Amino acid sequence: MNQPLSLNLDGAPRTADIDPRMLLVEALRDSFDSKAPKTGCLTGDCGACTVLLDGRPVKSCLELAVAAEGRTVVTTEGLAPEDSLTALQQSFCANSAFQCGFCLPGMLLVAEDLLRTNPDPTEEQVRVALRGNLCRCTGYDSFIDAVLAASHTGTGEH
């Protein structure tokens, strides 16, 4: 039996009827039509499903959707106003910190959280922050370079 789920998704109040057994990543993709979080491993290992839940990164494949009732969910689609990019997203582009894009939501959202809490991270701190996100296409150096460039010590505005 389905039940309503109300949340704030990428800055807009939204409601959908969901199966209470649904994972958050499934509800976001199937019931709210958000394509940013990816369904990867479904074990919390890859990070492709990462979203910001009340401002903190969570792997949405490990959360039941009902746990998001009344909460704020931000995906990469909600990081910046339409037709614009954050300083971090611009830095990812400038540093070629992407290839197929499957890991990109997790990498961006974890990096966004890191820069919000630590505007001047060291390379080691960036590496530690990104370690829960897997990429099968690139080396991780471009991600690290992009985060450092977007930090206070780089070209970004965080």
Short mmCIF file of the C-alpha atoms (twelve columns), coordinates in Angstrom:
data_MODEL
# 
_entry.id   MODEL 
# 
loop_
_atom_site.group_PDB 
_atom_site.id 
_atom_site.type_symbol 
_atom_site.label_atom_id 
_atom_site.label_alt_id 
_atom_site.label_comp_id 
_atom_site.label_asym_id 
_atom_site.label_seq_id 
_atom_site.Cartn_x 
_atom_site.Cartn_y 
_atom_site.Cartn_z 
_atom_site.pdbx_PDB_model_num 
ATOM 1   C CA . MET A 1   0.000  0.000  0.000   1 
ATOM 2   C CA . ASN A 2   1.500  3.320  -1.107  1 
ATOM 3   C CA . GLN A 3   1.792  6.358  1.117   1 
ATOM 4   C CA . PRO A 4   2.499  10.029 0.422   1 
ATOM 5   C CA . LEU A 5   6.033  11.340 0.769   1 
ATOM 6   C CA . SER A 6   6.455  15.103 1.043   1 
ATOM 7   C CA . LEU A 7   9.857  16.718 0.899   1 
ATOM 8   C CA . ASN A 8   11.677 19.738 -0.438  1 
ATOM 9   C CA . LEU A 9   13.560 18.591 -3.530  1 
ATOM 10  C CA . ASP A 10  16.094 20.944 -5.056  1 
ATOM 11  C CA . GLY A 11  14.336 23.978 -3.611  1 
ATOM 12  C CA . ALA A 12  10.732 23.039 -4.390  1 
ATOM 13  C CA . PRO A 13  8.124  21.336 -2.206  1 
ATOM 14  C CA . ARG A 14  7.177  18.005 -3.749  1 
ATOM 15  C CA . THR A 15  4.852  15.129 -2.896  1 
ATOM 16  C CA . ALA A 16  4.553  11.667 -4.425  1 
ATOM 17  C CA . ASP A 17  2.899  8.393  -3.506  1 
ATOM 18  C CA . ILE A 18  5.561  5.793  -2.814  1 
ATOM 19  C CA . ASP A 19  5.875  2.233  -1.628  1 
ATOM 20  C CA . PRO A 20  7.120  2.555  1.980   1 
ATOM 21  C CA . ARG A 21  9.774  -0.083 1.244   1 
ATOM 22  C CA . MET A 22  11.362 2.078  -1.470  1 
ATOM 23  C CA . LEU A 23  14.902 3.303  -1.129  1 
ATOM 24  C CA . LEU A 24  15.409 7.061  -1.349  1 
ATOM 25  C CA . VAL A 25  17.349 6.740  -4.616  1 
ATOM 26  C CA . GLU A 26  14.458 4.780  -6.140  1 
ATOM 27  C CA . ALA A 27  11.857 7.304  -4.983  1 
ATOM 28  C CA . LEU A 28  13.888 10.235 -6.267  1 
ATOM 29  C CA . ARG A 29  14.379 8.663  -9.680  1 
ATOM 30  C CA . ASP A 30  11.057 6.853  -10.144 1 
ATOM 31  C CA . SER A 31  8.532  8.953  -8.239  1 
ATOM 32  C CA . PHE A 32  10.090 12.426 -8.345  1 
ATOM 33  C CA . ASP A 33  11.747 12.097 -11.794 1 
ATOM 34  C CA . SER A 34  15.171 13.226 -10.580 1 
ATOM 35  C CA . LYS A 35  17.888 11.690 -12.709 1 
ATOM 36  C CA . ALA A 36  20.875 13.135 -10.836 1 
ATOM 37  C CA . PRO A 37  21.370 10.430 -8.203  1 
ATOM 38  C CA . LYS A 38  22.481 7.252  -9.948  1 
ATOM 39  C CA . THR A 39  21.581 3.713  -8.943  1 
ATOM 40  C CA . GLY A 40  24.935 1.995  -8.718  1 
ATOM 41  C CA . CYS A 41  25.953 -0.668 -6.258  1 
ATOM 42  C CA . LEU A 42  22.950 -0.447 -3.876  1 
ATOM 43  C CA . THR A 43  25.376 -1.223 -1.036  1 
ATOM 44  C CA . GLY A 44  26.719 2.264  -0.273  1 
ATOM 45  C CA . ASP A 45  30.133 1.515  -1.740  1 
ATOM 46  C CA . CYS A 46  30.201 3.571  -4.960  1 
ATOM 47  C CA . GLY A 47  28.650 6.903  -3.900  1 
ATOM 48  C CA . ALA A 48  26.867 7.523  -7.223  1 
ATOM 49  C CA . CYS A 49  23.551 7.891  -5.381  1 
ATOM 50  C CA . THR A 50  24.800 10.610 -3.010  1 
ATOM 51  C CA . VAL A 51  22.416 13.470 -2.203  1 
ATOM 52  C CA . LEU A 52  22.451 16.190 0.433   1 
ATOM 53  C CA . LEU A 53  19.829 15.396 3.058   1 
ATOM 54  C CA . ASP A 54  19.277 18.428 5.251   1 
ATOM 55  C CA . GLY A 55  22.659 19.671 4.056   1 
ATOM 56  C CA . ARG A 56  24.678 16.536 4.762   1 
ATOM 57  C CA . PRO A 57  25.816 13.997 2.144   1 
ATOM 58  C CA . VAL A 58  24.091 10.638 2.378   1 
ATOM 59  C CA . LYS A 59  24.118 7.621  0.125   1 
ATOM 60  C CA . SER A 60  20.482 7.446  -0.890  1 
ATOM 61  C CA . CYS A 61  20.684 3.719  -1.636  1 
ATOM 62  C CA . LEU A 62  21.068 3.163  2.108   1 
ATOM 63  C CA . GLU A 63  18.105 5.320  3.180   1 
ATOM 64  C CA . LEU A 64  14.464 4.408  3.039   1 
ATOM 65  C CA . ALA A 65  12.525 7.111  1.220   1 
ATOM 66  C CA . VAL A 66  10.123 7.491  4.151   1 
ATOM 67  C CA . ALA A 67  13.073 8.767  6.224   1 
ATOM 68  C CA . ALA A 68  13.100 11.878 4.013   1 
ATOM 69  C CA . GLU A 69  9.558  12.894 4.993   1 
ATOM 70  C CA . GLY A 70  9.479  16.656 5.606   1 
ATOM 71  C CA . ARG A 71  13.195 17.020 4.935   1 
ATOM 72  C CA . THR A 72  15.270 18.852 2.351   1 
ATOM 73  C CA . VAL A 73  16.967 16.868 -0.406  1 
ATOM 74  C CA . VAL A 74  19.438 18.482 -2.790  1 
ATOM 75  C CA . THR A 75  20.788 16.698 -5.845  1 
ATOM 76  C CA . THR A 76  23.318 18.047 -8.320  1 
ATOM 77  C CA . GLU A 77  20.323 19.444 -10.207 1 
ATOM 78  C CA . GLY A 78  19.643 21.771 -7.283  1 
ATOM 79  C CA . LEU A 79  23.156 23.040 -6.531  1 
ATOM 80  C CA . ALA A 80  22.838 26.160 -8.687  1 
ATOM 81  C CA . PRO A 81  20.035 28.144 -10.296 1 
ATOM 82  C CA . GLU A 82  18.956 26.896 -13.704 1 
ATOM 83  C CA . ASP A 83  21.429 27.623 -16.516 1 
ATOM 84  C CA . SER A 84  24.285 28.391 -14.125 1 
ATOM 85  C CA . LEU A 85  27.036 26.501 -12.347 1 
ATOM 86  C CA . THR A 86  28.568 26.779 -8.901  1 
ATOM 87  C CA . ALA A 87  32.262 27.618 -8.600  1 
ATOM 88  C CA . LEU A 88  32.879 23.955 -7.829  1 
ATOM 89  C CA . GLN A 89  30.981 22.772 -10.920 1 
ATOM 90  C CA . GLN A 90  32.930 25.268 -13.039 1 
ATOM 91  C CA . SER A 91  36.153 23.956 -11.538 1 
ATOM 92  C CA . PHE A 92  35.149 20.363 -12.329 1 
ATOM 93  C CA . CYS A 93  34.663 21.418 -15.962 1 
ATOM 94  C CA . ALA A 94  37.904 23.409 -16.125 1 
ATOM 95  C CA . ASN A 95  39.885 20.523 -14.615 1 
ATOM 96  C CA . SER A 96  38.205 17.782 -16.692 1 
ATOM 97  C CA . ALA A 97  37.020 16.137 -13.487 1 
ATOM 98  C CA . PHE A 98  34.522 13.886 -15.200 1 
ATOM 99  C CA . GLN A 99  34.348 11.387 -18.003 1 
ATOM 100 C CA . CYS A 100 31.197 9.303  -18.216 1 
ATOM 101 C CA . GLY A 101 29.509 11.298 -15.430 1 
ATOM 102 C CA . PHE A 102 28.183 8.336  -13.466 1 
ATOM 103 C CA . CYS A 103 30.196 9.140  -10.329 1 
ATOM 104 C CA . LEU A 104 29.811 12.897 -10.763 1 
ATOM 105 C CA . PRO A 105 26.790 13.441 -8.461  1 
ATOM 106 C CA . GLY A 106 28.557 11.848 -5.520  1 
ATOM 107 C CA . MET A 107 31.883 13.528 -6.183  1 
ATOM 108 C CA . LEU A 108 30.293 16.972 -6.513  1 
ATOM 109 C CA . LEU A 109 28.039 16.732 -3.483  1 
ATOM 110 C CA . VAL A 110 30.741 15.371 -1.185  1 
ATOM 111 C CA . ALA A 111 33.150 18.059 -2.420  1 
ATOM 112 C CA . GLU A 112 30.473 20.733 -1.952  1 
ATOM 113 C CA . ASP A 113 29.985 19.611 1.645   1 
ATOM 114 C CA . LEU A 114 33.740 19.579 2.245   1 
ATOM 115 C CA . LEU A 115 34.179 23.139 0.953   1 
ATOM 116 C CA . ARG A 116 31.196 24.368 2.955   1 
ATOM 117 C CA . THR A 117 32.688 23.006 6.169   1 
ATOM 118 C CA . ASN A 118 36.363 23.517 5.282   1 
ATOM 119 C CA . PRO A 119 36.956 26.257 2.666   1 
ATOM 120 C CA . ASP A 120 40.739 25.636 2.642   1 
ATOM 121 C CA . PRO A 121 41.221 21.866 2.586   1 
ATOM 122 C CA . THR A 122 44.587 20.252 2.091   1 
ATOM 123 C CA . GLU A 123 45.092 17.698 -0.649  1 
ATOM 124 C CA . GLU A 124 44.938 14.952 1.971   1 
ATOM 125 C CA . GLN A 125 41.632 16.277 3.338   1 
ATOM 126 C CA . VAL A 126 40.177 16.255 -0.191  1 
ATOM 127 C CA . ARG A 127 41.383 12.693 -0.715  1 
ATOM 128 C CA . VAL A 128 39.785 11.593 2.562   1 
ATOM 129 C CA . ALA A 129 36.494 13.334 1.721   1 
ATOM 130 C CA . LEU A 130 36.268 11.712 -1.716  1 
ATOM 131 C CA . ARG A 131 37.332 8.224  -0.635  1 
ATOM 132 C CA . GLY A 132 33.747 6.958  -0.380  1 
ATOM 133 C CA . ASN A 133 33.130 7.641  -4.066  1 
ATOM 134 C CA . LEU A 134 34.328 5.308  -6.784  1 
ATOM 135 C CA . CYS A 135 35.211 6.273  -10.343 1 
ATOM 136 C CA . ARG A 136 35.917 3.660  -12.968 1 
ATOM 137 C CA . CYS A 137 36.850 6.026  -15.798 1 
ATOM 138 C CA . THR A 138 39.406 8.535  -14.548 1 
ATOM 139 C CA . GLY A 139 42.236 8.809  -12.138 1 
ATOM 140 C CA . TYR A 140 41.240 10.708 -9.046  1 
ATOM 141 C CA . ASP A 141 43.795 13.489 -9.575  1 
ATOM 142 C CA . SER A 142 41.430 15.597 -11.691 1 
ATOM 143 C CA . PHE A 143 38.791 15.519 -8.939  1 
ATOM 144 C CA . ILE A 144 41.339 16.549 -6.323  1 
ATOM 145 C CA . ASP A 145 42.686 19.327 -8.554  1 
ATOM 146 C CA . ALA A 146 39.156 20.613 -9.174  1 
ATOM 147 C CA . VAL A 147 38.254 20.731 -5.485  1 
ATOM 148 C CA . LEU A 148 41.508 22.457 -4.563  1 
ATOM 149 C CA . ALA A 149 41.059 24.987 -7.383  1 
ATOM 150 C CA . ALA A 150 37.539 25.776 -6.151  1 
ATOM 151 C CA . SER A 151 38.695 26.225 -2.556  1 
ATOM 152 C CA . HIS A 152 39.643 29.533 -0.923  1 
ATOM 153 C CA . THR A 153 43.249 28.982 -1.883  1 
ATOM 154 C CA . GLY A 154 42.266 28.296 -5.482  1 
ATOM 155 C CA . THR A 155 40.031 30.259 -7.840  1 
ATOM 156 C CA . GLY A 156 36.690 29.468 -6.222  1 
ATOM 157 C CA . GLU A 157 34.444 31.580 -4.049  1 
ATOM 158 C CA . HIS A 158 33.706 29.182 -1.182  1 
# 
